[in-house]
CSV table of C-alpha atoms in Angstrom, one decimal:
chain,number,residue,atom,x,y,z
A,1,MET,CA,-93.1,-148.5,-247.0
A,2,ARG,CA,-96.3,-146.9,-245.7
A,3,LEU,CA,-96.6,-146.2,-242.0
A,4,PRO,CA,-99.8,-147.4,-240.3
A,5,THR,CA,-102.4,-144.8,-239.8
A,6,VAL,CA,-103.5,-143.8,-236.3
A,7,ASP,CA,-107.0,-143.0,-235.3
A,8,ARG,CA,-106.9,-139.4,-234.1
A,9,LYS,CA,-109.8,-140.0,-231.7
A,10,LYS,CA,-107.9,-142.8,-230.0
A,11,LEU,CA,-104.7,-140.7,-229.9
A,12,SER,CA,-106.6,-137.8,-228.3
A,13,PHE,CA,-107.7,-140.2,-225.5
A,14,ILE,CA,-104.5,-142.0,-224.9
A,15,ILE,CA,-102.3,-138.9,-224.6
A,16,PRO,CA,-104.2,-137.2,-221.7
A,17,LEU,CA,-104.4,-140.7,-220.0
A,18,LEU,CA,-100.6,-141.0,-220.2
A,19,ILE,CA,-100.2,-137.5,-218.8
A,20,LEU,CA,-102.6,-138.2,-216.0
A,21,LEU,CA,-100.9,-141.5,-215.1
A,22,ALA,CA,-97.5,-139.7,-215.1
A,23,VAL,CA,-98.8,-137.0,-212.8
A,24,VAL,CA,-100.4,-139.5,-210.5
A,25,PHE,CA,-97.3,-141.6,-210.3
A,26,ILE,CA,-95.0,-138.6,-209.6
A,27,GLY,CA,-97.4,-137.2,-207.1
A,28,ARG,CA,-97.6,-140.5,-205.2
A,29,LYS,CA,-93.9,-140.7,-205.0
A,30,GLN,CA,-93.5,-137.2,-203.7
A,31,LEU,CA,-96.3,-137.9,-201.2
A,32,THR,CA,-94.5,-141.0,-200.0
A,33,LYS,CA,-91.3,-139.0,-199.5
A,34,PHE,CA,-93.2,-136.3,-197.6
A,35,VAL,CA,-95.0,-138.8,-195.3
A,36,PHE,CA,-91.6,-140.5,-194.6
A,37,ARG,CA,-90.0,-137.3,-193.8
A,38,GLN,CA,-92.8,-136.3,-191.4
A,39,MET,CA,-92.6,-139.7,-189.7
A,40,LYS,CA,-88.8,-139.4,-189.4
A,41,ALA,CA,-89.2,-135.9,-187.9
A,42,ALA,CA,-91.9,-137.1,-185.5
A,43,ALA,CA,-89.6,-139.9,-184.3
A,44,TYR,CA,-86.7,-137.5,-183.9
A,45,PHE,CA,-88.7,-135.2,-181.7
A,46,GLN,CA,-90.0,-138.1,-179.7
A,47,ASP,CA,-86.5,-139.3,-179.1
A,48,LEU,CA,-85.4,-135.8,-178.2
A,49,GLN,CA,-88.2,-135.5,-175.7
A,50,ARG,CA,-87.4,-138.9,-174.2
A,51,ASN,CA,-83.7,-138.0,-173.9
A,52,ARG,CA,-84.6,-134.8,-172.1
A,53,THR,CA,-86.8,-136.7,-169.7
A,54,LEU,CA,-84.1,-139.3,-169.1
A,55,LYS,CA,-81.5,-136.6,-168.6
A,56,LYS,CA,-83.7,-134.9,-166.0
A,57,GLU,CA,-84.3,-138.2,-164.2
A,58,LEU,CA,-80.5,-138.9,-164.3
A,59,ILE,CA,-79.8,-135.5,-162.7
A,60,GLN,CA,-82.4,-136.2,-160.0
A,61,LEU,CA,-80.9,-139.6,-159.3
A,62,LYS,CA,-77.4,-138.2,-159.1
A,63,ALA,CA,-78.6,-135.5,-156.6
A,64,LYS,CA,-80.3,-138.3,-154.6
A,65,ILE,CA,-77.0,-140.3,-154.6
A,66,VAL,CA,-75.1,-137.3,-153.4
A,67,GLU,CA,-77.7,-136.7,-150.6
A,68,LEU,CA,-77.5,-140.4,-149.5
A,69,ASN,CA,-73.7,-140.3,-149.6
A,70,LEU,CA,-73.7,-137.2,-147.4
A,71,ALA,CA,-76.1,-138.9,-145.0
A,72,LEU,CA,-73.9,-142.0,-144.9
A,73,SER,CA,-70.8,-139.9,-144.4
A,74,SER,CA,-72.4,-138.1,-141.5
A,75,CYS,CA,-73.5,-141.4,-139.9
A,76,GLN,CA,-70.0,-142.8,-140.3
A,77,SER,CA,-68.5,-139.6,-138.8
A,78,LEU,CA,-70.8,-139.8,-135.8
A,79,LYS,CA,-69.9,-143.4,-135.4
A,80,ARG,CA,-66.2,-142.7,-135.4
A,81,GLN,CA,-66.7,-139.8,-133.1
A,82,ASN,CA,-68.6,-142.0,-130.7
A,83,GLN,CA,-65.8,-144.6,-130.8
A,84,ARG,CA,-63.2,-141.9,-130.1
A,85,LEU,CA,-65.2,-140.5,-127.2
A,86,ARG,CA,-65.4,-144.0,-125.7
A,87,GLN,CA,-61.7,-144.5,-126.2
A,88,MET,CA,-61.0,-141.2,-124.6
A,89,LEU,CA,-63.2,-142.0,-121.6
A,90,GLY,CA,-61.5,-145.3,-121.1
A,91,LEU,CA,-58.0,-143.8,-121.5
A,92,LYS,CA,-58.8,-141.0,-119.0
A,93,ARG,CA,-59.9,-143.6,-116.4
A,94,LYS,CA,-56.6,-145.6,-116.8
A,95,ALA,CA,-54.1,-142.7,-117.1
A,96,PRO,CA,-52.3,-141.7,-113.9
A,97,TYR,CA,-52.1,-138.1,-115.2
A,98,SER,CA,-54.8,-135.7,-116.2
A,99,LEU,CA,-55.4,-135.8,-119.9
A,100,VAL,CA,-56.4,-132.7,-121.9
A,101,ALA,CA,-58.1,-133.4,-125.3
A,102,ALA,CA,-56.8,-131.2,-128.0
A,103,ALA,CA,-57.0,-130.8,-131.8
A,104,ILE,CA,-54.1,-130.3,-134.2
A,105,ILE,CA,-55.0,-127.1,-136.1
A,106,GLY,CA,-51.9,-126.6,-138.2
A,107,GLN,CA,-48.3,-127.5,-138.7
A,108,VAL,CA,-44.9,-125.8,-139.5
A,109,PRO,CA,-44.7,-125.5,-143.3
A,110,SER,CA,-41.5,-127.5,-143.7
A,111,SER,CA,-40.7,-130.8,-145.4
A,112,TRP,CA,-37.9,-131.4,-142.9
A,113,ARG,CA,-39.8,-130.7,-139.6
A,114,ARG,CA,-42.8,-132.4,-137.9
A,115,ILE,CA,-44.0,-129.7,-135.6
A,116,VAL,CA,-47.8,-129.0,-135.1
A,117,PHE,CA,-50.0,-126.5,-133.4
A,118,LEU,CA,-52.7,-127.5,-130.8
A,119,ASP,CA,-55.8,-125.5,-129.9
A,120,LYS,CA,-55.1,-125.8,-126.1
A,121,GLY,CA,-52.5,-124.0,-124.0
A,122,LYS,CA,-51.9,-122.7,-120.5
A,123,ASN,CA,-55.5,-122.1,-119.9
A,124,SER,CA,-56.0,-125.9,-120.0
A,125,GLY,CA,-53.1,-126.6,-117.8
A,126,ILE,CA,-50.6,-127.6,-120.5
A,127,GLN,CA,-46.9,-126.9,-119.8
A,128,LYS,CA,-43.7,-127.2,-121.8
A,129,GLY,CA,-42.4,-130.8,-121.6
A,130,ASP,CA,-45.8,-132.5,-121.4
A,131,VAL,CA,-46.1,-135.6,-123.6
A,132,VAL,CA,-48.6,-135.8,-126.4
A,133,LEU,CA,-50.5,-139.0,-127.0
A,134,ASP,CA,-52.8,-140.3,-129.8
A,135,THR,CA,-56.3,-141.6,-129.0
A,136,GLN,CA,-54.8,-145.1,-128.5
A,137,ALA,CA,-52.5,-143.8,-125.7
A,138,ASN,CA,-49.4,-144.2,-127.9
A,139,LEU,CA,-46.6,-141.6,-127.7
A,140,LEU,CA,-47.0,-139.0,-130.5
A,141,GLY,CA,-44.8,-136.1,-129.4
A,142,ARG,CA,-43.9,-133.5,-126.7
A,143,ILE,CA,-45.0,-129.9,-126.0
A,144,VAL,CA,-42.2,-127.4,-126.8
A,145,LYS,CA,-44.0,-124.1,-126.7
A,146,VAL,CA,-47.1,-122.8,-124.8
A,147,SER,CA,-49.2,-119.7,-124.9
A,148,GLU,CA,-52.5,-118.9,-123.2
A,149,GLY,CA,-54.8,-120.7,-125.6
A,150,ARG,CA,-52.3,-122.5,-128.0
A,151,SER,CA,-49.4,-124.8,-127.8
A,152,GLN,CA,-46.8,-126.2,-130.1
A,153,ALA,CA,-45.7,-129.9,-130.2
A,154,ILE,CA,-42.8,-131.7,-131.8
A,155,LEU,CA,-43.7,-135.1,-133.1
A,156,ILE,CA,-41.7,-138.3,-132.8
A,157,TYR,CA,-41.0,-138.2,-136.5
A,158,ASP,CA,-39.1,-134.9,-136.3
A,159,PRO,CA,-35.3,-135.3,-136.5
A,160,ASP,CA,-34.8,-133.1,-133.5
A,161,PHE,CA,-37.1,-135.2,-131.3
A,162,LYS,CA,-35.2,-137.3,-128.7
A,163,ILE,CA,-36.5,-139.4,-125.8
A,164,LYS,CA,-35.4,-142.2,-123.6
A,165,VAL,CA,-37.2,-145.5,-124.2
A,166,SER,CA,-37.1,-149.0,-122.6
A,167,LEU,CA,-36.9,-152.3,-124.3
A,168,ASP,CA,-36.9,-155.4,-122.0
A,169,ASN,CA,-35.0,-153.5,-119.2
A,170,LEU,CA,-32.6,-152.0,-121.8
A,171,TYR,CA,-32.7,-148.2,-122.0
A,172,ALA,CA,-31.8,-146.4,-125.2
A,173,LEU,CA,-32.0,-143.0,-126.8
A,174,ALA,CA,-34.7,-142.8,-129.5
A,175,GLU,CA,-34.5,-140.1,-132.1
A,176,GLY,CA,-37.0,-139.1,-134.8
A,177,SER,CA,-36.4,-140.0,-138.4
A,178,LEU,CA,-38.4,-138.6,-141.3
A,179,TRP,CA,-38.2,-141.7,-143.4
A,180,ARG,CA,-37.9,-144.6,-141.0
A,181,GLY,CA,-39.9,-143.7,-137.9
A,182,MET,CA,-37.4,-143.6,-135.1
A,183,SER,CA,-33.8,-144.7,-134.6
A,184,LEU,CA,-32.3,-146.2,-131.5
A,185,LYS,CA,-28.8,-144.8,-130.7
A,186,TYR,CA,-25.8,-146.4,-129.1
A,187,ILE,CA,-27.1,-150.0,-128.8
A,188,PRO,CA,-24.1,-152.2,-128.0
A,189,TYR,CA,-23.2,-154.8,-130.7
A,190,ASP,CA,-23.7,-157.8,-128.4
A,191,VAL,CA,-27.1,-156.7,-127.1
A,192,LYS,CA,-29.8,-159.0,-128.4
A,193,ILE,CA,-32.6,-157.1,-130.1
A,194,LYS,CA,-35.1,-158.8,-132.4
A,195,LEU,CA,-37.8,-157.6,-134.8
A,196,GLY,CA,-41.1,-156.9,-133.1
A,197,ASP,CA,-39.6,-156.0,-129.7
A,198,GLU,CA,-41.7,-153.2,-128.2
A,199,ALA,CA,-40.3,-149.9,-127.0
A,200,PHE,CA,-41.9,-147.9,-124.1
A,201,TYR,CA,-41.5,-144.4,-122.8
A,202,VAL,CA,-41.5,-144.4,-119.0
A,203,SER,CA,-42.7,-141.2,-117.6
A,204,GLU,CA,-40.6,-139.5,-114.9
A,205,GLY,CA,-42.0,-138.3,-111.7
A,206,LYS,CA,-44.0,-139.6,-108.7
A,207,LYS,CA,-46.4,-141.5,-111.0
A,208,GLU,CA,-44.7,-144.0,-113.3
A,209,TRP,CA,-46.5,-144.6,-116.6
A,210,ARG,CA,-45.3,-146.8,-119.4
A,211,VAL,CA,-46.4,-145.4,-122.7
A,212,LYS,CA,-46.1,-147.4,-125.9
A,213,VAL,CA,-43.8,-145.9,-128.5
A,214,GLY,CA,-43.4,-148.5,-131.3
A,215,LYS,CA,-41.8,-151.8,-132.3
A,216,VAL,CA,-38.4,-152.8,-133.7
A,217,SER,CA,-38.7,-152.8,-137.5
A,218,PHE,CA,-35.0,-153.0,-138.6
A,219,VAL,CA,-31.8,-154.4,-137.1
A,220,TYR,CA,-28.4,-154.3,-138.7
A,221,LYS,CA,-25.0,-155.4,-137.2
A,222,ASP,CA,-21.7,-154.4,-138.7
A,223,GLU,CA,-18.8,-156.5,-137.5
A,224,ASN,CA,-16.5,-153.5,-137.7
A,225,SER,CA,-18.8,-151.4,-135.4
A,226,LEU,CA,-19.2,-151.4,-131.7
A,227,THR,CA,-22.9,-150.6,-132.0
A,228,GLN,CA,-25.8,-151.9,-134.1
A,229,GLU,CA,-28.3,-150.0,-136.2
A,230,VAL,CA,-31.9,-150.3,-134.9
A,231,PHE,CA,-35.1,-148.6,-136.1
A,232,LEU,CA,-38.5,-148.4,-134.5
A,233,GLU,CA,-41.9,-148.3,-136.3
A,234,PRO,CA,-44.0,-145.9,-134.2
A,235,TYR,CA,-47.5,-146.9,-133.3
A,236,ALA,CA,-48.8,-143.3,-133.5
A,237,SER,CA,-49.4,-141.8,-137.0
A,238,ALA,CA,-48.2,-138.4,-138.1
A,239,ALA,CA,-51.7,-137.9,-139.6
A,240,GLU,CA,-53.4,-137.7,-136.3
A,241,ARG,CA,-55.8,-134.8,-135.8
A,242,GLU,CA,-57.1,-135.5,-132.3
A,243,VAL,CA,-54.7,-135.9,-129.4
A,244,PHE,CA,-54.3,-136.0,-125.7
A,245,VAL,CA,-51.8,-134.0,-123.6
A,246,ALA,CA,-50.7,-135.6,-120.4
A,247,VAL,CA,-50.7,-132.8,-117.8
A,248,LYS,CA,-48.6,-133.5,-114.8
């Protein structure tokens, strides 16, 4: 079988054309890839720049928030200080004794004691035995040691704290308790005491002053006992940092 003959002139024209088309096709594909990579890189750098800008703005906004929070905290602190000053002024006008404002600057490092240090002492007229009040005129403790510019107070929550209190003409011995506020000792079994009854400390001396101590929070009667178990929830908080000392 004879193969068809091919015109050499046509073949010389077709072959370069095919080569040209192949080159053009391959070049266009590579060009497309190059352009796509450039566009992708440009988009990446644009996103990177945008993220940097957003990050910078976020840092500035956080700094502004911190600044506003500090300003708000300062305003709230001034408001609380103003309220305390008004309370102190009102309390000083009502109190029969001179009141010395003091700050708690430290405490005895013990889990079993509630003894604090005050920044006022003999120079301010404070003496051993003076009672310590919170800013609401509730009993908080008693002065046990005094130096020229410092004093030491035992709080009502300390197990060694003892004081005589009055409940509806009934007098009882109140002792500090680390976990339950204060306990009332030697309350006869038949004495009627109910939850919510208030206990007062009545100051001794020429000027009588009833100071709020707390309210009855627990009552238990055992038929086999001559006394009943009673606990008080003190009004004053052990977390107080500003106090008054009633100077006689």
